[in-house]
Amino acid sequence: KRLNRMKNSVITGVYPASPSSWLFVVIAILATMYTRSDPSMGLIAKIQEHLPVSQSLSVQSQTVLSAVLFSTALWLSLILTMRLILKQLLSYHHWMFEQHGQMSNTTRVWLALVRIFSGRKPLLYSYQGSLPHLPVPRIKDTVSRYLESVRPLLEEEQYRRMSCLAGEFEHSLGPRLQWYL
């Protein structure tokens, strides 16, 4: 179970990419280096200069290690860029207000882009990091909704006490908790 959980957390953590795409990026960078071209524009050489294990490895091993580090950084930056784009795409809400059966061109383009950036079949929590943040309601609204919901459950004296406590919360501890949210 732990291995499966760890595997799922790795897959979910690098979504919308896959762990095998890391290997593809590393092989692509190493293949371009094999053809004597530098896809990193000198960054691999800079990484190689600053490796702390420079004396214990051969020059070729240092180059390969530097290329793997560069490839990993490139791969992670691509993942973060894809997540940012997916987060922006998922904040589009106009599709909800269109008539059933009719889809505007904007929504069709949005849907195609979401499918492109979503990639492979996602797991349950794969979109979690890409979802936009929900707005936090005002304290006054939350307190009034709370009092409205407990009104039928409490007697008059209990309700007065609860509304007094809710008002106290709204002016004392509530703003600090609101700031943390």
PDB file of C-alpha atoms in Angstrom:
ATOM      1  CA  LYS A   1       0.000   0.000   0.000  1.00  0.00           C
ATOM      2  CA  ARG A   2       2.793   2.415   0.861  1.00  0.00           C
ATOM      3  CA  LEU A   3       4.515   1.827  -2.449  1.00  0.00           C
ATOM      4  CA  ASN A   4       1.261   2.414  -4.321  1.00  0.00           C
ATOM      5  CA  ARG A   5       0.626   5.587  -2.335  1.00  0.00           C
ATOM      6  CA  MET A   6       4.149   6.790  -3.033  1.00  0.00           C
ATOM      7  CA  LYS A   7       3.783   6.002  -6.733  1.00  0.00           C
ATOM      8  CA  ASN A   8       0.444   7.852  -6.881  1.00  0.00           C
ATOM      9  CA  SER A   9       1.855  10.862  -5.038  1.00  0.00           C
ATOM     10  CA  VAL A  10       4.776  11.057  -7.496  1.00  0.00           C
ATOM     11  CA  ILE A  11       2.444  10.773 -10.480  1.00  0.00           C
ATOM     12  CA  THR A  12       0.056  13.339  -9.009  1.00  0.00           C
ATOM     13  CA  GLY A  13       2.932  15.611  -8.009  1.00  0.00           C
ATOM     14  CA  VAL A  14       4.327  15.906 -11.528  1.00  0.00           C
ATOM     15  CA  TYR A  15       0.946  16.151 -13.232  1.00  0.00           C
ATOM     16  CA  PRO A  16       0.274  17.174 -16.102  1.00  0.00           C
ATOM     17  CA  ALA A  17       3.549  15.527 -17.111  1.00  0.00           C
ATOM     18  CA  SER A  18       4.432  11.922 -16.440  1.00  0.00           C
ATOM     19  CA  PRO A  19       7.549  10.507 -14.797  1.00  0.00           C
ATOM     20  CA  SER A  20       8.502   8.879 -18.103  1.00  0.00           C
ATOM     21  CA  SER A  21       8.570  12.325 -19.727  1.00  0.00           C
ATOM     22  CA  TRP A  22      11.529  13.157 -17.440  1.00  0.00           C
ATOM     23  CA  LEU A  23      13.450  10.293 -19.036  1.00  0.00           C
ATOM     24  CA  PHE A  24      12.504  11.587 -22.476  1.00  0.00           C
ATOM     25  CA  VAL A  25      13.829  15.080 -21.649  1.00  0.00           C
ATOM     26  CA  VAL A  26      17.080  13.674 -20.232  1.00  0.00           C
ATOM     27  CA  ILE A  27      17.644  11.469 -23.281  1.00  0.00           C
ATOM     28  CA  ALA A  28      16.864  14.371 -25.633  1.00  0.00           C
ATOM     29  CA  ILE A  29      19.369  16.664 -23.871  1.00  0.00           C
ATOM     30  CA  LEU A  30      22.050  13.952 -23.806  1.00  0.00           C
ATOM     31  CA  ALA A  31      21.436  13.171 -27.495  1.00  0.00           C
ATOM     32  CA  THR A  32      21.859  16.819 -28.489  1.00  0.00           C
ATOM     33  CA  MET A  33      25.050  16.982 -26.439  1.00  0.00           C
ATOM     34  CA  TYR A  34      26.284  13.860 -28.229  1.00  0.00           C
ATOM     35  CA  THR A  35      25.900  15.742 -31.530  1.00  0.00           C
ATOM     36  CA  ARG A  36      28.206  18.449 -30.093  1.00  0.00           C
ATOM     37  CA  SER A  37      25.510  21.086 -29.759  1.00  0.00           C
ATOM     38  CA  ASP A  38      24.717  22.752 -26.450  1.00  0.00           C
ATOM     39  CA  PRO A  39      20.934  23.074 -25.915  1.00  0.00           C
ATOM     40  CA  SER A  40      21.494  24.746 -22.549  1.00  0.00           C
ATOM     41  CA  MET A  41      23.385  27.719 -23.997  1.00  0.00           C
ATOM     42  CA  GLY A  42      26.257  27.224 -21.555  1.00  0.00           C
ATOM     43  CA  LEU A  43      24.255  26.364 -18.419  1.00  0.00           C
ATOM     44  CA  ILE A  44      25.461  22.760 -18.357  1.00  0.00           C
ATOM     45  CA  ALA A  45      29.074  23.985 -18.308  1.00  0.00           C
ATOM     46  CA  LYS A  46      28.236  26.391 -15.448  1.00  0.00           C
ATOM     47  CA  ILE A  47      26.603  23.571 -13.484  1.00  0.00           C
ATOM     48  CA  GLN A  48      29.666  21.411 -14.145  1.00  0.00           C
ATOM     49  CA  GLU A  49      31.965  24.113 -12.727  1.00  0.00           C
ATOM     50  CA  HIS A  50      29.990  24.334  -9.499  1.00  0.00           C
ATOM     51  CA  LEU A  51      29.513  20.627  -8.810  1.00  0.00           C
ATOM     52  CA  PRO A  52      30.812  19.787  -5.344  1.00  0.00           C
ATOM     53  CA  VAL A  53      31.981  16.313  -6.474  1.00  0.00           C
ATOM     54  CA  SER A  54      34.181  17.660  -9.246  1.00  0.00           C
ATOM     55  CA  GLN A  55      37.395  15.949  -8.092  1.00  0.00           C
ATOM     56  CA  SER A  56      35.941  12.477  -7.601  1.00  0.00           C
ATOM     57  CA  LEU A  57      34.267  12.150 -11.032  1.00  0.00           C
ATOM     58  CA  SER A  58      35.745  11.995 -14.497  1.00  0.00           C
ATOM     59  CA  VAL A  59      35.080  14.859 -16.911  1.00  0.00           C
ATOM     60  CA  GLN A  60      32.593  12.769 -18.883  1.00  0.00           C
ATOM     61  CA  SER A  61      30.702  11.774 -15.703  1.00  0.00           C
ATOM     62  CA  GLN A  62      30.603  15.412 -14.610  1.00  0.00           C
ATOM     63  CA  THR A  63      29.152  16.389 -17.991  1.00  0.00           C
ATOM     64  CA  VAL A  64      26.479  13.680 -17.823  1.00  0.00           C
ATOM     65  CA  LEU A  65      25.570  14.602 -14.232  1.00  0.00           C
ATOM     66  CA  SER A  66      25.362  18.287 -15.181  1.00  0.00           C
ATOM     67  CA  ALA A  67      23.176  17.431 -18.171  1.00  0.00           C
ATOM     68  CA  VAL A  68      20.859  15.349 -15.971  1.00  0.00           C
ATOM     69  CA  LEU A  69      20.578  18.212 -13.472  1.00  0.00           C
ATOM     70  CA  PHE A  70      19.859  20.691 -16.269  1.00  0.00           C
ATOM     71  CA  SER A  71      17.297  18.324 -17.811  1.00  0.00           C
ATOM     72  CA  THR A  72      15.559  17.904 -14.459  1.00  0.00           C
ATOM     73  CA  ALA A  73      15.398  21.677 -13.942  1.00  0.00           C
ATOM     74  CA  LEU A  74      14.057  22.121 -17.487  1.00  0.00           C
ATOM     75  CA  TRP A  75      11.475  19.379 -16.937  1.00  0.00           C
ATOM     76  CA  LEU A  76      10.310  20.907 -13.637  1.00  0.00           C
ATOM     77  CA  SER A  77      10.029  24.371 -15.186  1.00  0.00           C
ATOM     78  CA  LEU A  78       7.922  22.924 -18.018  1.00  0.00           C
ATOM     79  CA  ILE A  79       5.655  21.220 -15.468  1.00  0.00           C
ATOM     80  CA  LEU A  80       5.222  24.443 -13.497  1.00  0.00           C
ATOM     81  CA  THR A  81       4.473  26.375 -16.691  1.00  0.00           C
ATOM     82  CA  MET A  82       1.892  23.804 -17.771  1.00  0.00           C
ATOM     83  CA  ARG A  83       0.289  23.913 -14.314  1.00  0.00           C
ATOM     84  CA  LEU A  84       0.107  27.693 -14.414  1.00  0.00           C
ATOM     85  CA  ILE A  85      -1.513  27.623 -17.848  1.00  0.00           C
ATOM     86  CA  LEU A  86      -3.929  24.909 -16.709  1.00  0.00           C
ATOM     87  CA  LYS A  87      -4.793  26.957 -13.613  1.00  0.00           C
ATOM     88  CA  GLN A  88      -5.603  29.946 -15.814  1.00  0.00           C
ATOM     89  CA  LEU A  89      -7.679  27.776 -18.151  1.00  0.00           C
ATOM     90  CA  LEU A  90      -9.639  26.240 -15.282  1.00  0.00           C
ATOM     91  CA  SER A  91     -10.637  29.679 -14.014  1.00  0.00           C
ATOM     92  CA  TYR A  92     -12.815  30.177 -17.149  1.00  0.00           C
ATOM     93  CA  HIS A  93     -16.495  29.936 -16.138  1.00  0.00           C
ATOM     94  CA  HIS A  94     -18.490  31.194 -19.121  1.00  0.00           C
ATOM     95  CA  TRP A  95     -19.209  27.667 -20.346  1.00  0.00           C
ATOM     96  CA  MET A  96     -21.662  27.288 -17.446  1.00  0.00           C
ATOM     97  CA  PHE A  97     -23.873  30.098 -18.699  1.00  0.00           C
ATOM     98  CA  GLU A  98     -24.303  28.875 -22.277  1.00  0.00           C
ATOM     99  CA  GLN A  99     -27.496  27.246 -23.451  1.00  0.00           C
ATOM    100  CA  HIS A 100     -27.623  23.468 -23.384  1.00  0.00           C
ATOM    101  CA  GLY A 101     -26.472  21.992 -26.688  1.00  0.00           C
ATOM    102  CA  GLN A 102     -24.936  25.228 -27.973  1.00  0.00           C
ATOM    103  CA  MET A 103     -21.247  25.949 -27.524  1.00  0.00           C
ATOM    104  CA  SER A 104     -19.518  29.204 -28.433  1.00  0.00           C
ATOM    105  CA  ASN A 105     -16.215  29.264 -30.307  1.00  0.00           C
ATOM    106  CA  THR A 106     -14.470  30.621 -27.213  1.00  0.00           C
ATOM    107  CA  THR A 107     -15.649  27.631 -25.192  1.00  0.00           C
ATOM    108  CA  ARG A 108     -14.545  25.233 -27.933  1.00  0.00           C
ATOM    109  CA  VAL A 109     -11.060  26.744 -27.972  1.00  0.00           C
ATOM    110  CA  TRP A 110     -10.994  26.610 -24.162  1.00  0.00           C
ATOM    111  CA  LEU A 111     -12.036  22.958 -24.168  1.00  0.00           C
ATOM    112  CA  ALA A 112      -9.371  22.046 -26.745  1.00  0.00           C
ATOM    113  CA  LEU A 113      -6.663  23.823 -24.730  1.00  0.00           C
ATOM    114  CA  VAL A 114      -7.757  22.109 -21.503  1.00  0.00           C
ATOM    115  CA  ARG A 115      -7.557  18.740 -23.239  1.00  0.00           C
ATOM    116  CA  ILE A 116      -4.086  19.549 -24.607  1.00  0.00           C
ATOM    117  CA  PHE A 117      -2.697  20.715 -21.267  1.00  0.00           C
ATOM    118  CA  SER A 118      -4.429  17.970 -19.272  1.00  0.00           C
ATOM    119  CA  GLY A 119      -2.416  15.314 -21.048  1.00  0.00           C
ATOM    120  CA  ARG A 120      -2.862  11.737 -19.985  1.00  0.00           C
ATOM    121  CA  LYS A 121      -5.651  10.256 -17.892  1.00  0.00           C
ATOM    122  CA  PRO A 122      -5.521  12.034 -14.521  1.00  0.00           C
ATOM    123  CA  LEU A 123      -5.800  10.395 -11.123  1.00  0.00           C
ATOM    124  CA  LEU A 124      -8.301  11.583  -8.529  1.00  0.00           C
ATOM    125  CA  TYR A 125      -6.243  14.450  -7.079  1.00  0.00           C
ATOM    126  CA  SER A 126      -4.190  15.284 -10.171  1.00  0.00           C
ATOM    127  CA  TYR A 127      -5.885  18.653 -10.756  1.00  0.00           C
ATOM    128  CA  GLN A 128      -5.568  19.692  -7.110  1.00  0.00           C
ATOM    129  CA  GLY A 129      -2.505  21.891  -7.669  1.00  0.00           C
ATOM    130  CA  SER A 130      -3.967  23.421 -10.818  1.00  0.00           C
ATOM    131  CA  LEU A 131      -7.333  24.489  -9.447  1.00  0.00           C
ATOM    132  CA  PRO A 132      -7.819  28.206  -8.831  1.00  0.00           C
ATOM    133  CA  HIS A 133      -8.191  29.321  -5.212  1.00  0.00           C
ATOM    134  CA  LEU A 134     -11.699  29.961  -3.976  1.00  0.00           C
ATOM    135  CA  PRO A 135     -12.507  33.391  -2.518  1.00  0.00           C
ATOM    136  CA  VAL A 136     -12.897  33.594   1.254  1.00  0.00           C
ATOM    137  CA  PRO A 137     -16.300  35.006   2.290  1.00  0.00           C
ATOM    138  CA  ARG A 138     -16.469  38.025   4.578  1.00  0.00           C
ATOM    139  CA  ILE A 139     -16.759  37.378   8.313  1.00  0.00           C
ATOM    140  CA  LYS A 140     -20.000  39.315   8.545  1.00  0.00           C
ATOM    141  CA  ASP A 141     -21.601  37.104   5.877  1.00  0.00           C
ATOM    142  CA  THR A 142     -20.355  33.924   7.521  1.00  0.00           C
ATOM    143  CA  VAL A 143     -21.622  34.940  10.956  1.00  0.00           C
ATOM    144  CA  SER A 144     -25.048  35.930   9.609  1.00  0.00           C
ATOM    145  CA  ARG A 145     -25.362  32.626   7.714  1.00  0.00           C
ATOM    146  CA  TYR A 146     -24.338  30.727  10.827  1.00  0.00           C
ATOM    147  CA  LEU A 147     -26.900  32.516  12.981  1.00  0.00           C
ATOM    148  CA  GLU A 148     -29.570  31.936  10.349  1.00  0.00           C
ATOM    149  CA  SER A 149     -28.775  28.211  10.280  1.00  0.00           C
ATOM    150  CA  VAL A 150     -28.868  27.716  14.082  1.00  0.00           C
ATOM    151  CA  ARG A 151     -31.993  29.860  14.638  1.00  0.00           C
ATOM    152  CA  PRO A 152     -34.476  26.971  14.255  1.00  0.00           C
ATOM    153  CA  LEU A 153     -32.361  24.727  16.499  1.00  0.00           C
ATOM    154  CA  LEU A 154     -32.027  27.007  19.528  1.00  0.00           C
ATOM    155  CA  GLU A 155     -34.459  28.434  22.030  1.00  0.00           C
ATOM    156  CA  GLU A 156     -34.768  32.211  22.357  1.00  0.00           C
ATOM    157  CA  GLU A 157     -32.356  32.554  25.281  1.00  0.00           C
ATOM    158  CA  GLN A 158     -29.764  30.252  23.686  1.00  0.00           C
ATOM    159  CA  TYR A 159     -30.073  32.130  20.396  1.00  0.00           C
ATOM    160  CA  ARG A 160     -29.480  35.500  22.087  1.00  0.00           C
ATOM    161  CA  ARG A 161     -26.396  34.080  23.790  1.00  0.00           C
ATOM    162  CA  MET A 162     -25.177  32.591  20.492  1.00  0.00           C
ATOM    163  CA  SER A 163     -25.688  35.858  18.605  1.00  0.00           C
ATOM    164  CA  CYS A 164     -23.790  37.695  21.356  1.00  0.00           C
ATOM    165  CA  LEU A 165     -20.913  35.182  21.067  1.00  0.00           C
ATOM    166  CA  ALA A 166     -20.998  35.436  17.268  1.00  0.00           C
ATOM    167  CA  GLY A 167     -20.805  39.234  17.429  1.00  0.00           C
ATOM    168  CA  GLU A 168     -17.886  38.984  19.844  1.00  0.00           C
ATOM    169  CA  PHE A 169     -16.130  36.539  17.500  1.00  0.00           C
ATOM    170  CA  GLU A 170     -16.770  38.835  14.540  1.00  0.00           C
ATOM    171  CA  HIS A 171     -14.969  41.720  16.219  1.00  0.00           C
ATOM    172  CA  SER A 172     -12.210  39.927  18.176  1.00  0.00           C
ATOM    173  CA  LEU A 173     -10.797  36.651  16.842  1.00  0.00           C
ATOM    174  CA  GLY A 174     -12.548  36.627  13.449  1.00  0.00           C
ATOM    175  CA  PRO A 175     -10.417  39.251  11.660  1.00  0.00           C
ATOM    176  CA  ARG A 176      -7.186  37.471  12.610  1.00  0.00           C
ATOM    177  CA  LEU A 177      -8.478  34.115  11.357  1.00  0.00           C
ATOM    178  CA  GLN A 178      -9.767  35.816   8.217  1.00  0.00           C
ATOM    179  CA  TRP A 179      -6.284  37.200   7.586  1.00  0.00           C
ATOM    180  CA  TYR A 180      -4.794  33.688   7.848  1.00  0.00           C
ATOM    181  CA  LEU A 181      -7.324  32.348   5.360  1.00  0.00           C
TER     182      LEU A 181
END
